[in-house]
Coordinates of C-alpha atoms in Angstrom, one line a residue:
M1 CA -16.0 -31.9 19.9
S2 CA -12.2 -31.9 19.0
Y3 CA -10.7 -28.8 17.3
D4 CA -8.1 -28.2 14.7
L5 CA -6.8 -25.1 16.7
V6 CA -7.6 -23.5 20.0
I7 CA -6.4 -20.2 21.0
K8 CA -6.6 -20.2 25.0
N9 CA -6.6 -17.8 27.7
G10 CA -6.7 -14.7 25.5
T11 CA -8.7 -11.5 25.7
V12 CA -11.0 -11.2 22.6
V13 CA -11.3 -7.9 20.9
D14 CA -13.7 -9.1 18.3
G15 CA -13.6 -6.3 15.6
S16 CA -17.1 -4.9 16.3
G17 CA -15.9 -2.1 18.6
L18 CA -17.8 -3.8 21.7
P19 CA -15.8 -4.1 24.8
R20 CA -13.2 -6.9 25.2
Y21 CA -13.8 -10.1 26.9
R22 CA -11.7 -13.2 28.1
A23 CA -12.4 -16.4 26.1
D24 CA -11.0 -19.3 24.3
V25 CA -11.4 -19.6 20.5
G26 CA -12.0 -22.9 18.9
V27 CA -11.4 -23.5 15.1
R28 CA -12.6 -26.4 12.9
H29 CA -12.0 -26.6 9.1
G30 CA -10.9 -23.1 8.9
R31 CA -13.9 -21.5 10.6
I32 CA -14.4 -20.3 14.1
V33 CA -16.9 -22.7 15.7
T34 CA -16.8 -22.1 19.6
I35 CA -16.0 -18.9 21.7
G36 CA -15.9 -19.5 25.4
R37 CA -14.2 -21.9 27.9
I38 CA -13.0 -24.8 25.8
R39 CA -11.8 -28.1 27.5
E40 CA -11.6 -30.6 24.6
R41 CA -8.5 -31.5 22.8
A42 CA -7.1 -29.6 19.9
R43 CA -4.6 -30.6 17.3
E44 CA -2.7 -27.2 17.9
V45 CA -2.9 -24.8 20.9
V46 CA -1.8 -21.2 21.1
D47 CA -1.5 -19.9 24.6
A48 CA -2.8 -16.1 24.4
E49 CA -2.2 -15.4 28.2
G50 CA -1.7 -11.6 28.5
Q51 CA -2.4 -11.1 24.8
V52 CA -5.5 -10.1 22.7
V53 CA -7.1 -12.2 20.1
T54 CA -8.5 -10.1 17.1
P55 CA -9.5 -10.7 13.6
G56 CA -6.8 -10.5 11.0
F57 CA -6.1 -7.2 9.6
V58 CA -7.4 -6.2 6.1
D59 CA -5.4 -3.9 3.8
G60 CA -7.4 -2.7 0.9
H61 CA -4.6 -0.9 -1.1
T62 CA -1.6 -2.9 -2.2
H63 CA 0.2 -3.6 -5.4
M64 CA 1.2 -7.4 -4.7
D65 CA 0.1 -8.5 -8.2
A66 CA 3.8 -9.4 -9.1
Q67 CA 5.1 -10.1 -5.5
I68 CA 2.5 -13.0 -5.0
F69 CA 4.5 -15.0 -7.5
W70 CA 7.7 -15.1 -5.6
D71 CA 6.6 -14.3 -2.1
P72 CA 3.4 -16.2 -1.1
L73 CA 3.7 -14.8 2.5
G74 CA 3.1 -11.3 1.5
T75 CA 6.0 -9.7 3.4
S76 CA 6.2 -7.2 5.0
S77 CA 2.4 -7.0 5.3
C78 CA 2.0 -10.4 7.1
W79 CA 4.5 -9.3 9.9
H80 CA 2.1 -6.6 10.9
G81 CA -1.1 -8.7 11.4
I82 CA -2.3 -8.4 7.8
T83 CA -4.3 -11.6 6.7
S84 CA -6.1 -10.2 3.5
V85 CA -5.0 -7.7 0.9
V86 CA -6.5 -6.3 -2.2
M87 CA -4.3 -5.9 -5.2
G88 CA -4.6 -4.3 -8.6
N89 CA -5.2 -0.7 -7.4
C90 CA -4.5 2.6 -9.5
G91 CA -5.2 0.7 -12.7
F92 CA -2.1 -1.6 -12.6
T93 CA -2.6 -5.2 -13.1
L94 CA -1.0 -8.0 -15.0
A95 CA -4.0 -9.1 -16.8
P96 CA -5.5 -9.1 -19.3
C97 CA -2.4 -9.5 -21.2
A98 CA -0.8 -12.2 -23.4
E99 CA 2.7 -13.3 -22.7
E100 CA 4.2 -11.9 -26.0
N101 CA 2.8 -8.4 -25.0
K102 CA 3.9 -8.4 -21.3
H103 CA 6.3 -5.5 -22.1
L104 CA 3.3 -3.2 -22.2
V105 CA 2.1 -4.2 -18.7
V106 CA 5.7 -3.8 -17.4
R107 CA 5.9 -0.4 -19.1
N108 CA 2.9 0.7 -17.0
L109 CA 4.4 -0.7 -13.8
Q110 CA 8.0 0.0 -14.0
R111 CA 8.3 3.7 -13.1
A112 CA 4.9 4.4 -11.7
E113 CA 5.0 1.7 -9.1
D114 CA 8.9 1.1 -8.7
I115 CA 8.5 -2.6 -9.6
P116 CA 11.9 -3.8 -11.2
P117 CA 11.3 -5.3 -14.6
A118 CA 14.1 -7.8 -13.9
A119 CA 12.4 -9.0 -11.0
M120 CA 9.2 -9.5 -12.8
E121 CA 11.0 -11.3 -15.7
A122 CA 12.9 -13.6 -13.3
G123 CA 9.9 -14.2 -10.9
I124 CA 6.8 -14.6 -12.9
E125 CA 5.7 -17.5 -15.0
W126 CA 3.3 -16.0 -17.5
R127 CA 0.4 -18.5 -17.7
W128 CA -2.7 -16.5 -18.7
T129 CA -3.9 -14.0 -21.3
T130 CA -7.5 -13.1 -20.0
F131 CA -8.2 -11.8 -16.5
P132 CA -10.3 -14.9 -15.6
E133 CA -7.3 -17.0 -16.7
F134 CA -5.2 -14.9 -14.4
L135 CA -7.4 -15.4 -11.4
D136 CA -7.2 -19.1 -12.0
C137 CA -3.4 -18.9 -12.0
L138 CA -3.6 -16.9 -8.7
D139 CA -5.8 -19.7 -7.4
S140 CA -3.3 -22.3 -8.1
L141 CA -0.3 -20.4 -6.4
P142 CA 0.7 -21.4 -2.9
K143 CA -0.3 -18.4 -0.6
G144 CA 0.3 -17.6 3.1
I145 CA -2.2 -14.8 3.3
N146 CA -5.4 -14.1 1.4
Y147 CA -5.4 -12.1 -1.8
G148 CA -8.2 -10.4 -3.8
G149 CA -7.6 -8.4 -6.9
Y150 CA -9.2 -5.6 -9.1
V151 CA -8.9 -5.5 -12.9
G152 CA -6.9 -2.6 -14.0
H153 CA -7.7 0.0 -16.6
S154 CA -4.1 0.3 -18.0
A155 CA -3.9 -3.4 -18.7
I156 CA -7.3 -3.5 -20.2
R157 CA -6.4 -0.5 -22.5
T158 CA -3.2 -2.0 -23.6
Y159 CA -4.8 -5.5 -24.2
V160 CA -7.3 -4.0 -26.5
M161 CA -5.4 -1.2 -28.0
G162 CA -1.8 -2.3 -28.0
E163 CA 0.5 0.6 -28.5
R164 CA -2.2 3.0 -29.3
A165 CA -3.2 2.8 -25.7
F166 CA -0.1 5.1 -25.0
E167 CA -0.9 7.6 -27.8
Q168 CA -4.7 8.2 -28.6
P169 CA -8.4 8.1 -27.4
A170 CA -10.3 5.0 -27.6
S171 CA -12.7 4.3 -30.6
E172 CA -16.1 2.9 -30.1
D173 CA -14.9 -0.6 -31.1
D174 CA -12.2 -0.1 -28.5
L175 CA -14.7 1.0 -25.8
R176 CA -16.9 -2.1 -26.4
A177 CA -14.0 -4.4 -26.2
M178 CA -12.8 -2.9 -22.9
E179 CA -16.4 -3.2 -21.6
R180 CA -16.4 -6.9 -22.4
E181 CA -13.1 -7.4 -20.5
V182 CA -14.4 -5.6 -17.4
R183 CA -17.6 -7.6 -17.7
D184 CA -15.6 -10.9 -17.9
A185 CA -13.3 -9.8 -15.1
I186 CA -16.1 -9.0 -12.6
R187 CA -18.0 -12.2 -13.4
A188 CA -14.9 -14.3 -12.8
G189 CA -14.1 -12.6 -9.4
A190 CA -12.5 -9.3 -9.8
I191 CA -13.2 -7.2 -6.7
G192 CA -13.8 -4.2 -8.9
F193 CA -12.3 -2.0 -11.7
T194 CA -9.4 0.7 -11.0
T195 CA -7.9 3.5 -12.9
S196 CA -5.2 6.1 -12.7
R197 CA -5.4 9.8 -13.8
S198 CA -2.5 10.8 -11.8
P199 CA 0.3 13.1 -13.1
A200 CA 2.6 11.0 -10.9
H201 CA 2.1 8.0 -13.1
E202 CA 4.2 7.8 -16.1
T203 CA 6.4 5.2 -18.0
P204 CA 10.2 5.2 -18.0
D205 CA 10.3 7.0 -21.3
G206 CA 8.3 10.0 -19.9
R207 CA 5.0 9.2 -21.4
Y208 CA 1.6 8.8 -19.7
V209 CA 0.7 5.3 -18.4
A210 CA -2.1 4.0 -20.7
S211 CA -5.2 4.8 -18.5
R212 CA -4.2 8.5 -18.3
L213 CA -5.0 8.7 -22.2
A214 CA -8.6 7.8 -21.4
T215 CA -11.5 10.5 -21.6
W216 CA -13.8 10.7 -18.5
D217 CA -16.4 9.2 -20.7
E218 CA -14.3 6.1 -21.1
V219 CA -14.1 5.8 -17.4
R220 CA -18.0 6.1 -17.1
R221 CA -18.5 3.5 -19.7
L222 CA -16.3 0.9 -17.8
V223 CA -17.7 1.7 -14.3
G224 CA -21.1 1.6 -16.0
V225 CA -20.4 -2.2 -16.7
M226 CA -20.3 -2.8 -12.9
S227 CA -23.5 -0.8 -12.6
E228 CA -25.1 -3.2 -15.1
L229 CA -23.6 -6.1 -13.1
N230 CA -24.7 -4.6 -9.8
A231 CA -21.2 -5.7 -8.5
G232 CA -17.7 -4.2 -8.0
L233 CA -16.0 -1.2 -6.6
F234 CA -14.3 1.6 -8.4
E235 CA -10.8 2.8 -7.2
I236 CA -9.2 5.8 -8.7
A237 CA -5.7 7.5 -8.4
G238 CA -6.8 11.0 -8.8
E239 CA -6.3 13.9 -11.4
G240 CA -3.7 15.8 -9.5
V241 CA -6.0 18.9 -9.4
D242 CA -5.4 19.3 -5.6
R243 CA -1.7 20.3 -5.5
A244 CA -2.2 24.0 -5.9
P245 CA -4.3 26.2 -3.7
D246 CA -7.7 27.0 -5.3
D247 CA -7.2 25.0 -8.5
P248 CA -10.4 25.5 -10.4
G249 CA -10.3 21.9 -11.6
L250 CA -10.8 20.4 -8.2
R251 CA -14.6 21.1 -7.9
D252 CA -15.2 19.9 -11.5
Y253 CA -13.4 16.6 -10.7
H254 CA -15.3 16.2 -7.4
V255 CA -18.6 16.8 -9.1
R256 CA -17.8 14.1 -11.8
L257 CA -16.8 11.6 -9.0
R258 CA -20.1 12.3 -7.1
D259 CA -22.2 12.0 -10.2
L260 CA -20.6 8.8 -11.2
A261 CA -21.2 7.3 -7.7
V262 CA -24.8 8.3 -7.8
E263 CA -25.5 7.2 -11.6
T264 CA -23.7 3.9 -11.2
G265 CA -24.6 3.0 -7.7
R266 CA -21.2 1.5 -7.3
P267 CA -18.9 2.4 -4.4
V268 CA -16.2 4.9 -5.3
T269 CA -13.0 5.1 -3.4
F270 CA -9.6 6.8 -3.4
G271 CA -6.7 7.9 -1.2
V272 CA -6.8 11.2 0.7
F273 CA -3.7 12.8 2.0
S274 CA -3.0 16.3 3.6
R275 CA -0.1 18.4 2.1
R276 CA 1.8 21.5 3.6
G277 CA 1.4 23.4 0.2
V278 CA -2.4 23.0 0.1
P279 CA -3.3 22.7 3.9
D280 CA -7.2 22.4 3.7
V281 CA -7.8 20.5 0.5
W282 CA -8.2 17.1 2.4
R283 CA -11.2 18.7 4.1
K284 CA -12.8 19.1 0.7
Y285 CA -12.3 15.6 -0.1
L286 CA -14.0 14.6 3.2
G287 CA -16.7 17.0 2.5
L288 CA -17.2 15.2 -0.9
L289 CA -17.8 12.0 0.9
D290 CA -20.7 13.4 2.8
E291 CA -22.1 15.3 -0.1
T292 CA -22.1 12.1 -2.3
A293 CA -23.9 10.3 0.5
A294 CA -26.4 12.9 0.7
A295 CA -27.0 12.8 -3.0
G296 CA -27.6 8.9 -2.7
G297 CA -24.1 7.6 -3.7
R298 CA -21.6 5.4 -1.9
M299 CA -18.0 6.8 -1.4
F300 CA -15.2 6.2 1.0
A301 CA -11.7 7.5 1.5
Q302 CA -8.6 5.5 2.1
V303 CA -6.4 7.3 4.7
H304 CA -3.2 6.8 6.3
S305 CA -2.1 6.5 9.9
R306 CA 1.0 8.7 9.7
G307 CA 3.1 10.5 7.3
L308 CA 3.6 9.3 3.6
N309 CA 7.2 8.9 4.2
V310 CA 10.0 8.5 1.7
L311 CA 12.9 6.6 3.2
L312 CA 16.4 7.9 2.2
S313 CA 19.7 6.3 2.4
F314 CA 22.9 5.6 0.5
K315 CA 21.8 2.1 0.1
T316 CA 18.4 2.9 -1.6
Q317 CA 17.9 6.5 -2.9
L318 CA 19.0 10.0 -1.9
P319 CA 17.7 13.6 -2.6
F320 CA 20.9 14.0 -4.8
D321 CA 20.5 11.0 -7.1
D322 CA 19.4 12.9 -10.2
L323 CA 21.8 15.9 -9.8
P324 CA 24.6 16.0 -12.5
A325 CA 27.4 16.0 -9.9
W326 CA 26.0 13.1 -8.0
K327 CA 24.7 10.6 -10.8
P328 CA 28.1 9.1 -11.7
F329 CA 29.0 8.8 -8.1
R330 CA 25.7 7.1 -7.3
A331 CA 26.3 4.5 -9.9
L332 CA 29.4 3.3 -8.2
P333 CA 29.4 0.2 -5.8
L334 CA 28.4 1.1 -2.2
D335 CA 32.0 0.4 -0.8
E336 CA 33.5 2.6 -3.4
Q337 CA 31.1 5.4 -2.5
K338 CA 32.1 4.9 1.0
R339 CA 35.7 5.2 0.1
Q340 CA 35.4 8.3 -2.1
L341 CA 33.3 10.1 0.5
R342 CA 36.4 10.4 2.7
D343 CA 38.2 12.1 0.0
P344 CA 38.0 15.9 0.8
E345 CA 37.9 16.8 -2.9
V346 CA 35.2 14.5 -3.9
R347 CA 33.2 15.6 -0.8
R348 CA 33.7 19.2 -1.8
R349 CA 32.4 18.6 -5.3
L350 CA 29.4 16.6 -4.1
V351 CA 28.4 19.1 -1.6
A352 CA 28.7 21.9 -4.1
G353 CA 26.7 19.8 -6.6
A354 CA 23.9 19.2 -3.9
H355 CA 22.7 22.7 -4.7
D356 CA 22.2 22.1 -8.5
K357 CA 19.0 21.2 -10.1
P358 CA 18.1 17.7 -11.1
D359 CA 18.2 16.7 -14.8
R360 CA 14.8 15.1 -14.6
K361 CA 11.6 15.7 -12.8
A362 CA 10.8 13.3 -9.8
L363 CA 7.4 11.7 -9.6
G364 CA 5.5 10.3 -6.7
T365 CA 7.8 8.9 -4.1
E366 CA 10.9 9.2 -6.0
A367 CA 13.6 11.2 -4.2
R368 CA 14.3 14.9 -5.3
P369 CA 16.0 17.8 -3.5
F370 CA 13.8 18.5 -0.3
P371 CA 14.0 21.2 2.2
Y372 CA 16.4 20.0 4.8
E373 CA 14.0 21.2 7.3
W374 CA 11.7 18.3 6.4
I375 CA 14.5 15.6 6.1
F376 CA 14.6 13.9 9.5
V377 CA 17.3 11.5 10.9
Y378 CA 15.6 8.2 11.3
D379 CA 17.3 6.2 14.0
T380 CA 14.3 5.0 15.8
V381 CA 10.7 4.4 14.7
P382 CA 8.9 6.5 17.4
G383 CA 11.5 9.3 17.4
P384 CA 11.7 12.2 18.3
H385 CA 13.6 12.8 14.9
R386 CA 15.9 15.7 14.5
T387 CA 16.0 17.5 11.2
V388 CA 19.1 17.5 9.0
A389 CA 18.8 21.3 9.1
D390 CA 19.0 21.3 12.8
V391 CA 22.0 19.1 12.9
A392 CA 23.8 21.2 10.2
R393 CA 23.1 24.3 12.4
E394 CA 24.5 22.7 15.5
R395 CA 27.6 21.6 13.7
G396 CA 28.0 24.8 11.7
I397 CA 28.3 22.9 8.3
D398 CA 26.4 22.7 5.0
P399 CA 23.2 20.5 5.4
A400 CA 24.5 18.2 2.5
T401 CA 27.7 17.7 4.5
A402 CA 25.6 17.0 7.5
M403 CA 23.9 14.2 5.6
I404 CA 27.0 12.7 4.4
D405 CA 28.6 12.9 7.7
L406 CA 25.6 11.4 9.6
A407 CA 25.5 8.4 7.0
L408 CA 29.3 7.8 7.4
E409 CA 28.8 7.6 11.2
K410 CA 26.7 4.5 10.7
D411 CA 28.8 3.1 7.9
L412 CA 26.2 4.3 5.3
D413 CA 23.5 2.2 7.1
R414 CA 21.5 5.2 8.4
F415 CA 18.1 6.1 7.2
F416 CA 16.7 9.5 6.6
V417 CA 12.8 10.2 6.3
H418 CA 10.9 12.8 4.4
P419 CA 7.2 13.1 4.6
V420 CA 5.9 13.9 1.1
A421 CA 2.3 14.1 2.4
N422 CA 0.5 14.0 5.8
E423 CA 3.2 16.1 7.4
M424 CA 0.8 17.4 10.1
Q425 CA -0.2 14.6 12.4
E426 CA -3.4 16.3 13.8
D427 CA -4.7 16.4 10.2
V428 CA -4.0 12.7 10.0
L429 CA -5.9 12.2 13.0
Q430 CA -9.0 14.0 11.8
M431 CA -9.0 12.0 8.5
M432 CA -8.8 8.7 10.5
K433 CA -11.7 9.8 12.6
H434 CA -14.1 10.5 9.6
P435 CA -16.9 7.8 9.6
R436 CA -16.5 7.4 5.8
A437 CA -12.6 6.8 5.9
V438 CA -10.8 3.6 6.0
V439 CA -7.4 3.2 7.4
T440 CA -5.4 1.4 4.7
F441 CA -3.2 2.3 1.7
S442 CA 0.1 0.5 2.5
D443 CA 1.0 0.3 -1.2
S444 CA 2.8 -2.9 -0.3
G445 CA 4.3 -4.4 -3.4
A446 CA 5.1 -1.2 -5.0
H447 CA 7.6 1.7 -4.4
V448 CA 9.7 -1.1 -3.1
S449 CA 12.9 0.9 -2.5
Q450 CA 11.2 4.1 -1.8
I451 CA 8.6 3.6 1.0
V452 CA 7.7 0.9 3.4
D453 CA 4.2 1.6 4.7
S454 CA 3.2 -2.1 5.5
S455 CA 3.4 -1.0 9.1
L456 CA 0.6 1.5 9.1
Q457 CA -1.6 -0.9 11.0
T458 CA 0.9 -1.5 13.8
H459 CA 1.7 2.1 14.0
L460 CA -2.1 2.9 14.7
L461 CA -2.0 0.3 17.4
S462 CA 1.4 1.7 19.0
H463 CA 1.2 5.4 18.5
W464 CA -2.4 6.4 18.3
V465 CA -3.8 3.8 20.8
R466 CA -1.0 3.3 23.2
E467 CA 1.1 6.3 23.3
R468 CA -1.5 9.1 22.3
Q469 CA -4.6 7.2 23.6
V470 CA -7.0 9.0 21.2
F471 CA -8.5 5.6 20.2
T472 CA -9.5 2.7 22.3
L473 CA -8.0 -0.6 21.4
E474 CA -11.4 -1.8 20.5
E475 CA -12.0 1.2 18.1
A476 CA -8.7 0.7 16.5
V477 CA -9.1 -3.0 15.9
R478 CA -12.6 -2.3 14.3
M479 CA -10.8 0.3 12.0
L480 CA -8.4 -2.4 10.9
T481 CA -10.7 -5.3 10.6
L482 CA -14.5 -5.1 10.3
V483 CA -14.5 -1.7 8.6
P484 CA -12.2 -2.6 5.6
A485 CA -13.6 -6.1 5.4
T486 CA -17.1 -4.7 5.0
H487 CA -16.1 -2.0 2.5
W488 CA -14.3 -4.5 0.3
G489 CA -17.1 -7.2 0.6
F490 CA -15.5 -9.8 2.6
A491 CA -18.7 -10.8 4.5
D492 CA -17.3 -13.7 6.5
R493 CA -14.1 -11.9 7.7
G494 CA -13.4 -9.1 10.1
L495 CA -15.0 -10.4 13.3
V496 CA -14.2 -13.1 15.9
R497 CA -17.6 -14.6 15.7
E498 CA -18.7 -18.2 15.3
G499 CA -19.0 -19.1 11.7
F500 CA -16.7 -16.5 10.5
V501 CA -13.4 -17.6 8.7
A502 CA -10.6 -18.0 11.3
D503 CA -8.2 -15.3 10.3
L504 CA -6.9 -14.1 13.6
V505 CA -4.0 -12.3 15.2
V506 CA -2.7 -12.8 18.7
F507 CA -0.6 -9.8 19.9
D508 CA 0.5 -7.9 23.0
P509 CA -1.2 -4.5 23.0
D510 CA 1.6 -3.2 25.4
T511 CA 4.5 -3.9 23.0
I512 CA 3.1 -4.2 19.5
A513 CA 5.1 -1.8 17.3
P514 CA 6.9 -1.6 14.0
E515 CA 10.6 -2.3 14.0
M516 CA 13.3 -0.4 12.1
P517 CA 13.1 -0.9 8.3
E518 CA 15.9 -2.7 6.6
V519 CA 17.2 -3.0 3.0
A520 CA 17.0 -6.5 1.6
Y521 CA 18.2 -8.0 -1.7
D522 CA 15.7 -10.7 -1.8
L523 CA 13.7 -10.0 -4.8
P524 CA 14.1 -12.1 -7.9
A525 CA 17.3 -11.2 -9.9
G526 CA 18.7 -9.9 -6.5
A527 CA 16.7 -6.7 -6.7
R528 CA 16.6 -4.6 -3.5
R529 CA 13.6 -3.6 -1.6
L530 CA 12.9 -2.2 1.8
V531 CA 11.5 -4.5 4.5
Q532 CA 9.9 -3.9 8.0
K533 CA 9.0 -6.3 10.6
A534 CA 7.0 -5.9 13.9
R535 CA 7.4 -6.7 17.5
G536 CA 4.6 -7.9 19.9
V537 CA 2.8 -10.1 17.4
A538 CA 2.8 -13.7 19.0
A539 CA 0.7 -15.5 16.3
T540 CA -1.1 -14.9 13.0
V541 CA -3.6 -17.4 11.8
V542 CA -5.0 -17.7 8.4
H543 CA -8.1 -19.8 7.5
G544 CA -7.5 -21.7 11.0
E545 CA -3.9 -22.5 10.4
V546 CA -1.1 -20.7 12.3
L547 CA 1.0 -19.1 9.6
L548 CA 3.4 -17.0 11.9
R549 CA 4.6 -17.7 15.3
E550 CA 6.6 -14.7 16.7
G551 CA 7.1 -13.5 13.2
K552 CA 8.6 -16.9 12.1
H553 CA 6.9 -18.9 9.3
T554 CA 5.4 -22.3 10.3
D555 CA 5.7 -23.6 6.6
A556 CA 1.9 -23.5 6.5
L557 CA 0.5 -21.9 3.3
P558 CA -3.3 -21.6 4.1
G559 CA -4.0 -18.3 2.2
Q560 CA -6.9 -18.2 -0.4
L561 CA -7.9 -16.3 -3.5
L562 CA -10.7 -14.0 -2.5
R563 CA -13.0 -13.7 -5.5
G564 CA -15.6 -11.1 -5.9
P565 CA -19.4 -11.3 -5.4
L566 CA -20.4 -12.6 -8.7
A567 CA -18.0 -15.4 -8.7
R568 CA -19.0 -16.2 -4.9
R569 CA -22.6 -16.4 -6.0

């Protein structure tokens, strides 16, 4: 037998959690056909001596719905071993929507997900109206990695109701029309249905995104469509009843989620984070997972591998951006900001203004004044990281002065980092260990100038496996491959097994790690974003073709659209 690709001399960590073993892996027609000692010829060979060979990593929580149109590789995710992603989370999708009404979809996405409208306008050729047509469009696009997608509540609501979606409850006719859209989407290959009820999700003019106008009965009706079809997952951005200690709404919300999972029989999933202000609320969410399972429902949490970190810099966003004294200054070109920061009078005015209140409420991962004890100087990924408060005390200066001085020392090219959630890493560890939790939630494709969490998989491997040694490599690889592939229904991915799709990663477990983030201006219309590469990844293989070697694109575009179960049948 001849092969299209052979990965030789590697140590296979197959995704199951079983012990590693040394073997070659042979691939033909995009699938693994042989695991063992391979002597036959191959069109391409990857020498994996000293490296491990694992399944490609699966990220179940991204927002690459727009990015896929101008970035088929899926950067930054692909640099961290990701070979398959799920888009359309939190109710935000580009379909269904006719081109003449795309401003309604953009309105939902712009502030809630920090996706620049100019980039979407310049980068997307709108060739669909319905969600099935959108999937056909995605199918035709060149793709480096694999993409699956939910259908989103906000898009469905604006498609059916137009401007009324932002203003009023749905009528019975509206609900029946929305049910038809969900039904058509799931049949065409949507992975499931998503919604947002999050107070962090607003439009640029301060209104709720469309899904937040929905009653719980509307949500039940739409998830009920998937129950009738016996297909699809339900993902939700929650109601914000977990931000204050002992909020009486939390238990009511949990009961509704539990009962929805039980009555529909569909898997329910959502993100879970810890927060300093409500230190034990994450335990109640994990308890809900077990309670739902005991009641006969399916539910799993999406958890992170580190802090949910907002990156701060003069090139992106600062805690001061919405303060009256700072707003006109931050609107200046960066070189002019740098020049003015050396003017003592300008500095005095800015430092004094840093203690004022912002003129608008920040949402989600938007920057806002933070306690300086929780803003860290971010010069290396692993740290240790000093706080701005510590630096200010050491130098005997105001913390705002310290931030300015620290930035100028690096020619305004220095990052600071603030964790808005998951501040306590031992809580993060306990969440990752829960048997009904999945390590995912990069949010890749969204919050593009605010966070860069595409590295959460390589952080798990570098920090929790190599440095802390609280997971074995076998355990961590299973967490990133078989577990998410199973939860999202990718039945022929997530294992290095004969017959499985050859989505594979070759990496050095002794060196794999995230690199420092950078600011890039590579979005359409020159919009900026944060990017982050990785080291220690020798090769990424998608559908049997080498996509990346040492992080460099090979020009192959072997990625596929991953349709949901009804379309696959």
